[in-house]
PDB file of C-alpha atoms in Angstrom:
ATOM      1  CA  MET A   1      39.661  16.085  -2.748  1.00  0.00           C
ATOM      2  CA  ARG A   2      41.915  15.003  -5.588  1.00  0.00           C
ATOM      3  CA  GLY A   3      40.784  11.673  -7.065  1.00  0.00           C
ATOM      4  CA  VAL A   4      38.203   8.901  -6.958  1.00  0.00           C
ATOM      5  CA  GLU A   5      36.514   8.660  -3.555  1.00  0.00           C
ATOM      6  CA  LEU A   6      34.788   5.641  -2.023  1.00  0.00           C
ATOM      7  CA  MET A   7      33.071   4.782   1.237  1.00  0.00           C
ATOM      8  CA  VAL A   8      34.281   1.310   2.220  1.00  0.00           C
ATOM      9  CA  ASP A   9      32.271  -1.048   4.454  1.00  0.00           C
ATOM     10  CA  VAL A  10      34.547  -2.645   7.076  1.00  0.00           C
ATOM     11  CA  ALA A  11      32.089  -3.716   9.810  1.00  0.00           C
ATOM     12  CA  PRO A  12      28.340  -3.507  10.395  1.00  0.00           C
ATOM     13  CA  GLY A  13      27.484   0.169  10.350  1.00  0.00           C
ATOM     14  CA  VAL A  14      31.145   1.203   9.907  1.00  0.00           C
ATOM     15  CA  GLN A  15      32.498   2.798   6.740  1.00  0.00           C
ATOM     16  CA  LEU A  16      35.852   4.300   5.817  1.00  0.00           C
ATOM     17  CA  TRP A  17      36.448   7.205   3.477  1.00  0.00           C
ATOM     18  CA  ALA A  18      39.112   6.364   0.897  1.00  0.00           C
ATOM     19  CA  GLU A  19      40.542   8.114  -2.132  1.00  0.00           C
ATOM     20  CA  GLU A  20      42.618   6.998  -5.111  1.00  0.00           C
ATOM     21  CA  ILE A  21      44.947   9.485  -6.798  1.00  0.00           C
ATOM     22  CA  PRO A  22      45.640   8.268 -10.366  1.00  0.00           C
ATOM     23  CA  GLY A  23      49.151   7.295 -11.385  1.00  0.00           C
ATOM     24  CA  PRO A  24      50.892   8.035 -14.660  1.00  0.00           C
ATOM     25  CA  THR A  25      49.195   5.083 -16.416  1.00  0.00           C
ATOM     26  CA  PRO A  26      46.096   2.991 -15.689  1.00  0.00           C
ATOM     27  CA  ASP A  27      48.261  -0.041 -14.919  1.00  0.00           C
ATOM     28  CA  ALA A  28      50.630   1.784 -12.537  1.00  0.00           C
ATOM     29  CA  GLU A  29      51.409  -0.295  -9.463  1.00  0.00           C
ATOM     30  CA  PRO A  30      49.185   0.687  -6.520  1.00  0.00           C
ATOM     31  CA  LEU A  31      50.585   2.157  -3.313  1.00  0.00           C
ATOM     32  CA  LEU A  32      48.517   2.287  -0.119  1.00  0.00           C
ATOM     33  CA  LEU A  33      49.250   4.916   2.547  1.00  0.00           C
ATOM     34  CA  VAL A  34      48.399   3.976   6.156  1.00  0.00           C
ATOM     35  CA  MET A  35      48.460   6.941   8.535  1.00  0.00           C
ATOM     36  CA  GLY A  36      49.140   6.989  12.271  1.00  0.00           C
ATOM     37  CA  ALA A  37      46.873   6.935  15.306  1.00  0.00           C
ATOM     38  CA  ASN A  38      43.951   9.358  15.466  1.00  0.00           C
ATOM     39  CA  ALA A  39      45.028  10.919  12.157  1.00  0.00           C
ATOM     40  CA  SER A  40      43.031  11.447   8.981  1.00  0.00           C
ATOM     41  CA  GLY A  41      44.399  10.387   5.627  1.00  0.00           C
ATOM     42  CA  LEU A  42      44.628  14.098   4.841  1.00  0.00           C
ATOM     43  CA  ALA A  43      47.738  14.176   7.036  1.00  0.00           C
ATOM     44  CA  TRP A  44      49.692  12.835   4.049  1.00  0.00           C
ATOM     45  CA  PRO A  45      51.057  16.041   2.443  1.00  0.00           C
ATOM     46  CA  ASP A  46      49.905  16.922  -1.061  1.00  0.00           C
ATOM     47  CA  ALA A  47      53.526  17.279  -2.156  1.00  0.00           C
ATOM     48  CA  LEU A  48      54.218  13.692  -1.101  1.00  0.00           C
ATOM     49  CA  LEU A  49      51.115  12.435  -2.905  1.00  0.00           C
ATOM     50  CA  ASP A  50      52.225  14.217  -6.071  1.00  0.00           C
ATOM     51  CA  ARG A  51      55.695  12.658  -5.958  1.00  0.00           C
ATOM     52  CA  LEU A  52      54.409   9.149  -5.288  1.00  0.00           C
ATOM     53  CA  ALA A  53      51.786   9.498  -8.035  1.00  0.00           C
ATOM     54  CA  GLU A  54      54.596  10.034 -10.550  1.00  0.00           C
ATOM     55  CA  ARG A  55      54.988   6.250 -10.440  1.00  0.00           C
ATOM     56  CA  HIS A  56      51.980   4.790  -8.575  1.00  0.00           C
ATOM     57  CA  ARG A  57      48.245   4.775  -8.152  1.00  0.00           C
ATOM     58  CA  VAL A  58      48.134   6.216  -4.625  1.00  0.00           C
ATOM     59  CA  ILE A  59      45.396   5.302  -2.154  1.00  0.00           C
ATOM     60  CA  ARG A  60      44.880   7.048   1.163  1.00  0.00           C
ATOM     61  CA  TYR A  61      42.039   6.665   3.643  1.00  0.00           C
ATOM     62  CA  ASP A  62      40.639   7.752   6.998  1.00  0.00           C
ATOM     63  CA  HIS A  63      40.926   5.219   9.807  1.00  0.00           C
ATOM     64  CA  ARG A  64      37.827   4.528  11.853  1.00  0.00           C
ATOM     65  CA  ASP A  65      37.022   7.467  14.136  1.00  0.00           C
ATOM     66  CA  THR A  66      38.930   9.953  11.973  1.00  0.00           C
ATOM     67  CA  GLY A  67      37.963  12.238   9.129  1.00  0.00           C
ATOM     68  CA  LEU A  68      34.878  11.227   7.150  1.00  0.00           C
ATOM     69  CA  SER A  69      34.963   7.629   8.374  1.00  0.00           C
ATOM     70  CA  THR A  70      32.466   6.371  10.944  1.00  0.00           C
ATOM     71  CA  HIS A  71      32.982   7.669  14.492  1.00  0.00           C
ATOM     72  CA  ALA A  72      31.449   4.993  16.709  1.00  0.00           C
ATOM     73  CA  PHE A  73      34.123   3.664  19.059  1.00  0.00           C
ATOM     74  CA  ASP A  74      32.044   4.205  22.204  1.00  0.00           C
ATOM     75  CA  ASP A  75      29.202   2.096  20.777  1.00  0.00           C
ATOM     76  CA  ALA A  76      31.306  -0.452  18.886  1.00  0.00           C
ATOM     77  CA  PRO A  77      34.850  -0.629  20.308  1.00  0.00           C
ATOM     78  CA  TYR A  78      37.540  -2.398  18.316  1.00  0.00           C
ATOM     79  CA  ALA A  79      41.174  -3.438  18.659  1.00  0.00           C
ATOM     80  CA  ILE A  80      44.172  -1.845  16.946  1.00  0.00           C
ATOM     81  CA  ARG A  81      44.688  -5.120  15.073  1.00  0.00           C
ATOM     82  CA  ASP A  82      41.244  -4.651  13.467  1.00  0.00           C
ATOM     83  CA  LEU A  83      42.612  -1.573  11.707  1.00  0.00           C
ATOM     84  CA  ALA A  84      45.029  -3.805   9.782  1.00  0.00           C
ATOM     85  CA  ALA A  85      42.061  -5.704   8.344  1.00  0.00           C
ATOM     86  CA  ASP A  86      40.558  -2.329   7.403  1.00  0.00           C
ATOM     87  CA  ALA A  87      43.580  -1.628   5.198  1.00  0.00           C
ATOM     88  CA  LEU A  88      42.907  -4.823   3.250  1.00  0.00           C
ATOM     89  CA  ALA A  89      39.247  -3.867   2.900  1.00  0.00           C
ATOM     90  CA  VAL A  90      40.340  -0.605   1.279  1.00  0.00           C
ATOM     91  CA  LEU A  91      42.486  -2.505  -1.232  1.00  0.00           C
ATOM     92  CA  ASP A  92      39.564  -4.828  -1.950  1.00  0.00           C
ATOM     93  CA  ALA A  93      37.229  -1.880  -2.534  1.00  0.00           C
ATOM     94  CA  PHE A  94      39.544  -0.604  -5.290  1.00  0.00           C
ATOM     95  CA  GLY A  95      39.955  -4.080  -6.779  1.00  0.00           C
ATOM     96  CA  ILE A  96      43.637  -4.281  -5.830  1.00  0.00           C
ATOM     97  CA  GLU A  97      45.136  -7.731  -5.248  1.00  0.00           C
ATOM     98  CA  ARG A  98      48.659  -6.615  -4.273  1.00  0.00           C
ATOM     99  CA  ALA A  99      50.102  -3.217  -3.413  1.00  0.00           C
ATOM    100  CA  HIS A 100      53.113  -1.412  -2.099  1.00  0.00           C
ATOM    101  CA  VAL A 101      52.191  -0.280   1.416  1.00  0.00           C
ATOM    102  CA  VAL A 102      53.601   2.644   3.409  1.00  0.00           C
ATOM    103  CA  GLY A 103      52.784   3.051   7.103  1.00  0.00           C
ATOM    104  CA  MET A 104      53.653   5.910   9.449  1.00  0.00           C
ATOM    105  CA  SER A 105      53.683   5.604  13.261  1.00  0.00           C
ATOM    106  CA  MET A 106      50.704   3.389  14.194  1.00  0.00           C
ATOM    107  CA  GLY A 107      50.355   2.827  10.465  1.00  0.00           C
ATOM    108  CA  GLY A 108      53.762   1.161  10.643  1.00  0.00           C
ATOM    109  CA  THR A 109      52.413  -1.151  13.328  1.00  0.00           C
ATOM    110  CA  LEU A 110      49.533  -2.097  11.048  1.00  0.00           C
ATOM    111  CA  VAL A 111      51.911  -2.708   8.133  1.00  0.00           C
ATOM    112  CA  GLN A 112      53.914  -5.091  10.326  1.00  0.00           C
ATOM    113  CA  LEU A 113      50.725  -7.047  11.047  1.00  0.00           C
ATOM    114  CA  LEU A 114      50.059  -7.224   7.307  1.00  0.00           C
ATOM    115  CA  LEU A 115      53.604  -8.480   6.739  1.00  0.00           C
ATOM    116  CA  LEU A 116      52.959 -11.299   9.191  1.00  0.00           C
ATOM    117  CA  ASP A 117      49.393 -12.231   8.279  1.00  0.00           C
ATOM    118  CA  HIS A 118      48.912 -11.213   4.636  1.00  0.00           C
ATOM    119  CA  PRO A 119      52.296 -11.094   2.879  1.00  0.00           C
ATOM    120  CA  ASP A 120      50.616 -12.233  -0.326  1.00  0.00           C
ATOM    121  CA  ARG A 121      48.865  -8.848  -0.539  1.00  0.00           C
ATOM    122  CA  LEU A 122      52.066  -6.790  -0.310  1.00  0.00           C
ATOM    123  CA  LEU A 123      54.542  -6.013  -3.096  1.00  0.00           C
ATOM    124  CA  THR A 124      56.780  -4.077  -0.712  1.00  0.00           C
ATOM    125  CA  ALA A 125      56.457  -2.410   2.674  1.00  0.00           C
ATOM    126  CA  THR A 126      57.836   0.882   3.962  1.00  0.00           C
ATOM    127  CA  VAL A 127      57.491   2.005   7.573  1.00  0.00           C
ATOM    128  CA  LEU A 128      58.549   5.250   9.179  1.00  0.00           C
ATOM    129  CA  CYS A 129      58.415   6.815  12.637  1.00  0.00           C
ATOM    130  CA  THR A 130      57.407   3.478  14.117  1.00  0.00           C
ATOM    131  CA  ALA A 131      58.579   0.766  16.514  1.00  0.00           C
ATOM    132  CA  ALA A 132      58.778  -2.994  16.167  1.00  0.00           C
ATOM    133  CA  LEU A 133      55.853  -5.081  17.326  1.00  0.00           C
ATOM    134  CA  GLY A 134      56.382  -5.857  20.996  1.00  0.00           C
ATOM    135  CA  ALA A 135      58.981  -3.100  21.462  1.00  0.00           C
ATOM    136  CA  TYR A 136      56.949  -1.008  23.887  1.00  0.00           C
ATOM    137  CA  GLY A 137      57.831  -1.968  27.422  1.00  0.00           C
ATOM    138  CA  ASP A 138      61.352  -3.061  26.489  1.00  0.00           C
ATOM    139  CA  PRO A 139      63.507  -1.364  29.151  1.00  0.00           C
ATOM    140  CA  GLU A 140      66.410  -1.055  26.706  1.00  0.00           C
ATOM    141  CA  LEU A 141      64.386   1.103  24.284  1.00  0.00           C
ATOM    142  CA  PRO A 142      63.391   4.734  24.968  1.00  0.00           C
ATOM    143  CA  GLY A 143      59.806   5.869  25.331  1.00  0.00           C
ATOM    144  CA  PRO A 144      58.123   9.057  24.090  1.00  0.00           C
ATOM    145  CA  ASP A 145      59.279  12.493  25.189  1.00  0.00           C
ATOM    146  CA  PRO A 146      57.695  13.443  28.565  1.00  0.00           C
ATOM    147  CA  ALA A 147      56.428  16.726  27.075  1.00  0.00           C
ATOM    148  CA  LEU A 148      54.405  14.731  24.544  1.00  0.00           C
ATOM    149  CA  LEU A 149      53.057  12.432  27.241  1.00  0.00           C
ATOM    150  CA  ARG A 150      51.828  15.484  29.158  1.00  0.00           C
ATOM    151  CA  LEU A 151      50.153  16.895  26.051  1.00  0.00           C
ATOM    152  CA  TRP A 152      48.525  13.555  25.245  1.00  0.00           C
ATOM    153  CA  GLY A 153      46.857  13.754  28.650  1.00  0.00           C
ATOM    154  CA  GLU A 154      44.850  16.672  27.218  1.00  0.00           C
ATOM    155  CA  PHE A 155      43.598  14.827  24.108  1.00  0.00           C
ATOM    156  CA  THR A 156      39.942  14.809  25.113  1.00  0.00           C
ATOM    157  CA  ASP A 157      39.764  18.149  26.947  1.00  0.00           C
ATOM    158  CA  ASP A 158      36.949  20.414  25.760  1.00  0.00           C
ATOM    159  CA  ARG A 159      38.157  23.160  23.410  1.00  0.00           C
ATOM    160  CA  ASP A 160      36.478  25.515  20.957  1.00  0.00           C
ATOM    161  CA  LEU A 161      37.652  25.627  17.340  1.00  0.00           C
ATOM    162  CA  GLN A 162      40.443  28.136  17.899  1.00  0.00           C
ATOM    163  CA  GLY A 163      41.604  26.371  21.050  1.00  0.00           C
ATOM    164  CA  GLU A 164      41.574  23.009  19.281  1.00  0.00           C
ATOM    165  CA  LEU A 165      43.562  24.339  16.335  1.00  0.00           C
ATOM    166  CA  ALA A 166      46.115  25.889  18.683  1.00  0.00           C
ATOM    167  CA  TRP A 167      46.399  22.585  20.585  1.00  0.00           C
ATOM    168  CA  ARG A 168      46.950  20.623  17.377  1.00  0.00           C
ATOM    169  CA  VAL A 169      49.626  23.034  16.148  1.00  0.00           C
ATOM    170  CA  GLU A 170      51.441  22.699  19.474  1.00  0.00           C
ATOM    171  CA  HIS A 171      51.150  18.924  19.137  1.00  0.00           C
ATOM    172  CA  TRP A 172      52.745  19.082  15.689  1.00  0.00           C
ATOM    173  CA  ARG A 173      55.486  21.367  17.051  1.00  0.00           C
ATOM    174  CA  LEU A 174      56.474  18.742  19.597  1.00  0.00           C
ATOM    175  CA  LEU A 175      56.172  15.930  17.068  1.00  0.00           C
ATOM    176  CA  ASN A 176      58.288  17.825  14.531  1.00  0.00           C
ATOM    177  CA  GLY A 177      61.235  17.982  16.894  1.00  0.00           C
ATOM    178  CA  THR A 178      64.100  20.438  16.530  1.00  0.00           C
ATOM    179  CA  GLY A 179      66.071  18.887  13.675  1.00  0.00           C
ATOM    180  CA  THR A 180      64.165  20.698  10.918  1.00  0.00           C
ATOM    181  CA  PRO A 181      62.255  24.016  10.774  1.00  0.00           C
ATOM    182  CA  PHE A 182      58.692  23.911  12.097  1.00  0.00           C
ATOM    183  CA  ASP A 183      56.072  25.278   9.690  1.00  0.00           C
ATOM    184  CA  ALA A 184      53.390  26.441  12.137  1.00  0.00           C
ATOM    185  CA  GLU A 185      51.258  28.101   9.455  1.00  0.00           C
ATOM    186  CA  GLY A 186      51.424  25.015   7.251  1.00  0.00           C
ATOM    187  CA  PHE A 187      50.344  22.661  10.023  1.00  0.00           C
ATOM    188  CA  ARG A 188      47.547  25.018  11.075  1.00  0.00           C
ATOM    189  CA  ALA A 189      46.295  25.048   7.470  1.00  0.00           C
ATOM    190  CA  LEU A 190      46.481  21.243   7.453  1.00  0.00           C
ATOM    191  CA  GLU A 191      44.374  20.999  10.593  1.00  0.00           C
ATOM    192  CA  GLU A 192      41.868  23.501   9.227  1.00  0.00           C
ATOM    193  CA  ARG A 193      41.470  21.197   6.198  1.00  0.00           C
ATOM    194  CA  VAL A 194      41.109  18.157   8.476  1.00  0.00           C
ATOM    195  CA  VAL A 195      38.372  19.890  10.496  1.00  0.00           C
ATOM    196  CA  ALA A 196      36.555  20.938   7.321  1.00  0.00           C
ATOM    197  CA  HIS A 197      36.940  17.417   5.889  1.00  0.00           C
ATOM    198  CA  SER A 198      35.549  15.686   8.973  1.00  0.00           C
ATOM    199  CA  GLY A 199      32.992  18.303   9.951  1.00  0.00           C
ATOM    200  CA  ARG A 200      34.099  17.863  13.585  1.00  0.00           C
ATOM    201  CA  VAL A 201      36.072  20.035  15.984  1.00  0.00           C
ATOM    202  CA  ASP A 202      36.598  17.440  18.715  1.00  0.00           C
ATOM    203  CA  ASN A 203      39.931  15.651  18.775  1.00  0.00           C
ATOM    204  CA  PRO A 204      39.694  12.010  17.671  1.00  0.00           C
ATOM    205  CA  ALA A 205      41.279   9.896  20.400  1.00  0.00           C
ATOM    206  CA  ALA A 206      39.718   6.433  20.009  1.00  0.00           C
ATOM    207  CA  HIS A 207      42.987   4.770  19.019  1.00  0.00           C
ATOM    208  CA  ALA A 208      44.585   5.882  22.288  1.00  0.00           C
ATOM    209  CA  VAL A 209      42.177   3.647  24.215  1.00  0.00           C
ATOM    210  CA  ALA A 210      41.650   0.827  21.689  1.00  0.00           C
ATOM    211  CA  ASP A 211      42.587  -2.731  22.671  1.00  0.00           C
ATOM    212  CA  THR A 212      46.258  -3.473  22.006  1.00  0.00           C
ATOM    213  CA  ASP A 213      46.053  -7.244  22.482  1.00  0.00           C
ATOM    214  CA  GLY A 214      47.720  -9.226  19.727  1.00  0.00           C
ATOM    215  CA  LEU A 215      50.509  -6.751  19.011  1.00  0.00           C
ATOM    216  CA  ASP A 216      53.273  -8.490  20.955  1.00  0.00           C
ATOM    217  CA  ARG A 217      54.540 -10.443  17.929  1.00  0.00           C
ATOM    218  CA  GLY A 218      58.040  -9.104  17.469  1.00  0.00           C
ATOM    219  CA  ALA A 219      59.616 -12.552  17.424  1.00  0.00           C
ATOM    220  CA  GLU A 220      57.658 -13.380  14.250  1.00  0.00           C
ATOM    221  CA  LEU A 221      59.211 -10.525  12.266  1.00  0.00           C
ATOM    222  CA  ALA A 222      62.316 -12.603  11.545  1.00  0.00           C
ATOM    223  CA  GLY A 223      60.218 -14.668   9.133  1.00  0.00           C
ATOM    224  CA  VAL A 224      59.206 -11.695   6.957  1.00  0.00           C
ATOM    225  CA  THR A 225      60.222 -12.109   3.312  1.00  0.00           C
ATOM    226  CA  VAL A 226      58.485  -9.090   1.751  1.00  0.00           C
ATOM    227  CA  PRO A 227      61.117  -6.410   0.969  1.00  0.00           C
ATOM    228  CA  THR A 228      60.747  -3.873   3.768  1.00  0.00           C
ATOM    229  CA  LEU A 229      62.246  -0.411   4.093  1.00  0.00           C
ATOM    230  CA  VAL A 230      62.525   1.236   7.518  1.00  0.00           C
ATOM    231  CA  ILE A 231      62.925   5.019   7.396  1.00  0.00           C
ATOM    232  CA  GLU A 232      64.679   6.302  10.496  1.00  0.00           C
ATOM    233  CA  ALA A 233      63.701   9.722  11.856  1.00  0.00           C
ATOM    234  CA  PRO A 234      66.617  10.640  14.128  1.00  0.00           C
ATOM    235  CA  GLU A 235      64.733  13.468  15.877  1.00  0.00           C
ATOM    236  CA  ASP A 236      61.522  11.475  16.412  1.00  0.00           C
ATOM    237  CA  PRO A 237      60.226  12.232  19.942  1.00  0.00           C
ATOM    238  CA  VAL A 238      57.802   9.279  19.893  1.00  0.00           C
ATOM    239  CA  ASN A 239      59.967   6.418  18.612  1.00  0.00           C
ATOM    240  CA  PRO A 240      63.507   7.805  18.818  1.00  0.00           C
ATOM    241  CA  PRO A 241      66.627   5.890  17.872  1.00  0.00           C
ATOM    242  CA  PRO A 242      67.446   3.102  18.250  1.00  0.00           C
ATOM    243  CA  HIS A 243      63.830   2.010  17.495  1.00  0.00           C
ATOM    244  CA  ALA A 244      64.328   1.975  13.703  1.00  0.00           C
ATOM    245  CA  GLY A 245      67.543  -0.007  13.978  1.00  0.00           C
ATOM    246  CA  HIS A 246      65.885  -2.436  16.377  1.00  0.00           C
ATOM    247  CA  LEU A 247      63.087  -2.997  13.859  1.00  0.00           C
ATOM    248  CA  VAL A 248      65.519  -3.582  10.981  1.00  0.00           C
ATOM    249  CA  ARG A 249      67.395  -6.157  13.027  1.00  0.00           C
ATOM    250  CA  ALA A 250      64.132  -7.884  13.906  1.00  0.00           C
ATOM    251  CA  LEU A 251      63.012  -8.147  10.295  1.00  0.00           C
ATOM    252  CA  GLY A 252      64.091 -10.913   8.017  1.00  0.00           C
ATOM    253  CA  ALA A 253      63.972  -8.645   4.969  1.00  0.00           C
ATOM    254  CA  GLY A 254      64.588  -5.143   6.253  1.00  0.00           C
ATOM    255  CA  ARG A 255      66.927  -2.312   5.357  1.00  0.00           C
ATOM    256  CA  LEU A 256      67.293   1.175   6.812  1.00  0.00           C
ATOM    257  CA  VAL A 257      67.406   4.663   5.317  1.00  0.00           C
ATOM    258  CA  ARG A 258      67.966   7.685   7.554  1.00  0.00           C
ATOM    259  CA  VAL A 259      66.295  11.040   6.796  1.00  0.00           C
ATOM    260  CA  GLN A 260      68.487  13.614   8.473  1.00  0.00           C
ATOM    261  CA  GLY A 261      66.742  15.894  10.951  1.00  0.00           C
ATOM    262  CA  MET A 262      63.343  14.227  10.613  1.00  0.00           C
ATOM    263  CA  GLY A 263      61.014  14.073  13.569  1.00  0.00           C
ATOM    264  CA  HIS A 264      57.537  12.539  13.847  1.00  0.00           C
ATOM    265  CA  ALA A 265      56.031  14.817  11.191  1.00  0.00           C
ATOM    266  CA  LEU A 266      56.044  15.132   7.416  1.00  0.00           C
ATOM    267  CA  ASN A 267      57.051  18.766   7.135  1.00  0.00           C
ATOM    268  CA  PRO A 268      58.136  20.329   3.805  1.00  0.00           C
ATOM    269  CA  THR A 269      61.822  19.744   4.580  1.00  0.00           C
ATOM    270  CA  VAL A 270      61.515  15.954   4.741  1.00  0.00           C
ATOM    271  CA  VAL A 271      58.871  15.253   2.085  1.00  0.00           C
ATOM    272  CA  GLU A 272      61.343  14.952  -0.787  1.00  0.00           C
ATOM    273  CA  PRO A 273      63.842  12.611   0.936  1.00  0.00           C
ATOM    274  CA  VAL A 274      60.973  10.434   2.195  1.00  0.00           C
ATOM    275  CA  ALA A 275      59.409  10.303  -1.277  1.00  0.00           C
ATOM    276  CA  ALA A 276      62.770   9.529  -2.875  1.00  0.00           C
ATOM    277  CA  ALA A 277      63.400   6.682  -0.432  1.00  0.00           C
ATOM    278  CA  VAL A 278      59.959   5.157  -1.004  1.00  0.00           C
ATOM    279  CA  LEU A 279      60.173   5.424  -4.792  1.00  0.00           C
ATOM    280  CA  ALA A 280      63.676   3.943  -4.882  1.00  0.00           C
ATOM    281  CA  HIS A 281      62.434   1.028  -2.789  1.00  0.00           C
ATOM    282  CA  THR A 282      59.349   0.338  -4.921  1.00  0.00           C
ATOM    283  CA  ARG A 283      61.369   0.719  -8.131  1.00  0.00           C
ATOM    284  CA  GLU A 284      63.955  -1.828  -7.015  1.00  0.00           C
ATOM    285  CA  CYS A 285      61.193  -4.303  -6.196  1.00  0.00           C
ATOM    286  CA  ALA A 286      58.920  -3.615  -9.188  1.00  0.00           C
ATOM    287  CA  LEU A 287      57.094  -6.494 -10.791  1.00  0.00           C
ATOM    288  CA  PRO A 288      58.772  -7.795 -13.980  1.00  0.00           C
ATOM    289  CA  LEU A 289      57.141  -6.634 -17.205  1.00  0.00           C
TER     290      LEU A 289
END
């Protein structure tokens, strides 16, 4: 690991692993990273952490049932909306009153819930590879690629370590899309680190079956006043265009930046444009000295 680590209590018997990477100064504005479904906080690339830490204290964490956090969904099921409260608990554990927040995929869903319910805790918001609350089921918006849907049907199949790693690399290949080169060796190394970090070979899939009640709140997004950046990934096979544009139009304080060729993965090609977009957004909305 790279910085200060904590185990954060979020429910009886449930803890989250979290880590703070120091910024350039002790008073650097904090930035919280919220990863997608069934993904450890280690999925945020080191190169992205380094760039963001040039300006911010950067906090990442493992959702419930991922990484080093408690795996107990079968005994204590929860709703997706509960994971938004977990993000606030992580901020509280580090003594942070307000932060810039960046959410990818399901993490973008959680950031939207924070925008609606806890805007006082957010300096800015950035979401990428995500869809607006309530967008799923809209017949005018596309769904995930059928090849991904077929692969997701194999989430919980039994596999040994090598089979699991191969499955995860294939998953990343489909998520990456065809707009940028796919770094198979890099994503395999990532998943080897995730397995070593968690101490588990089985594929975390709790978020795929968690309760989704309370997420159909798209109409409320028009009242958002926190400055929000939506990063569009034009080759995203999960939330393809026009999902990003739909979200920007739904938001009361949204603007869009397009990262050419990006799919649903943070490969080396897209890390720098994503980092640049986030840092430009947080710089424009920095607190006055």
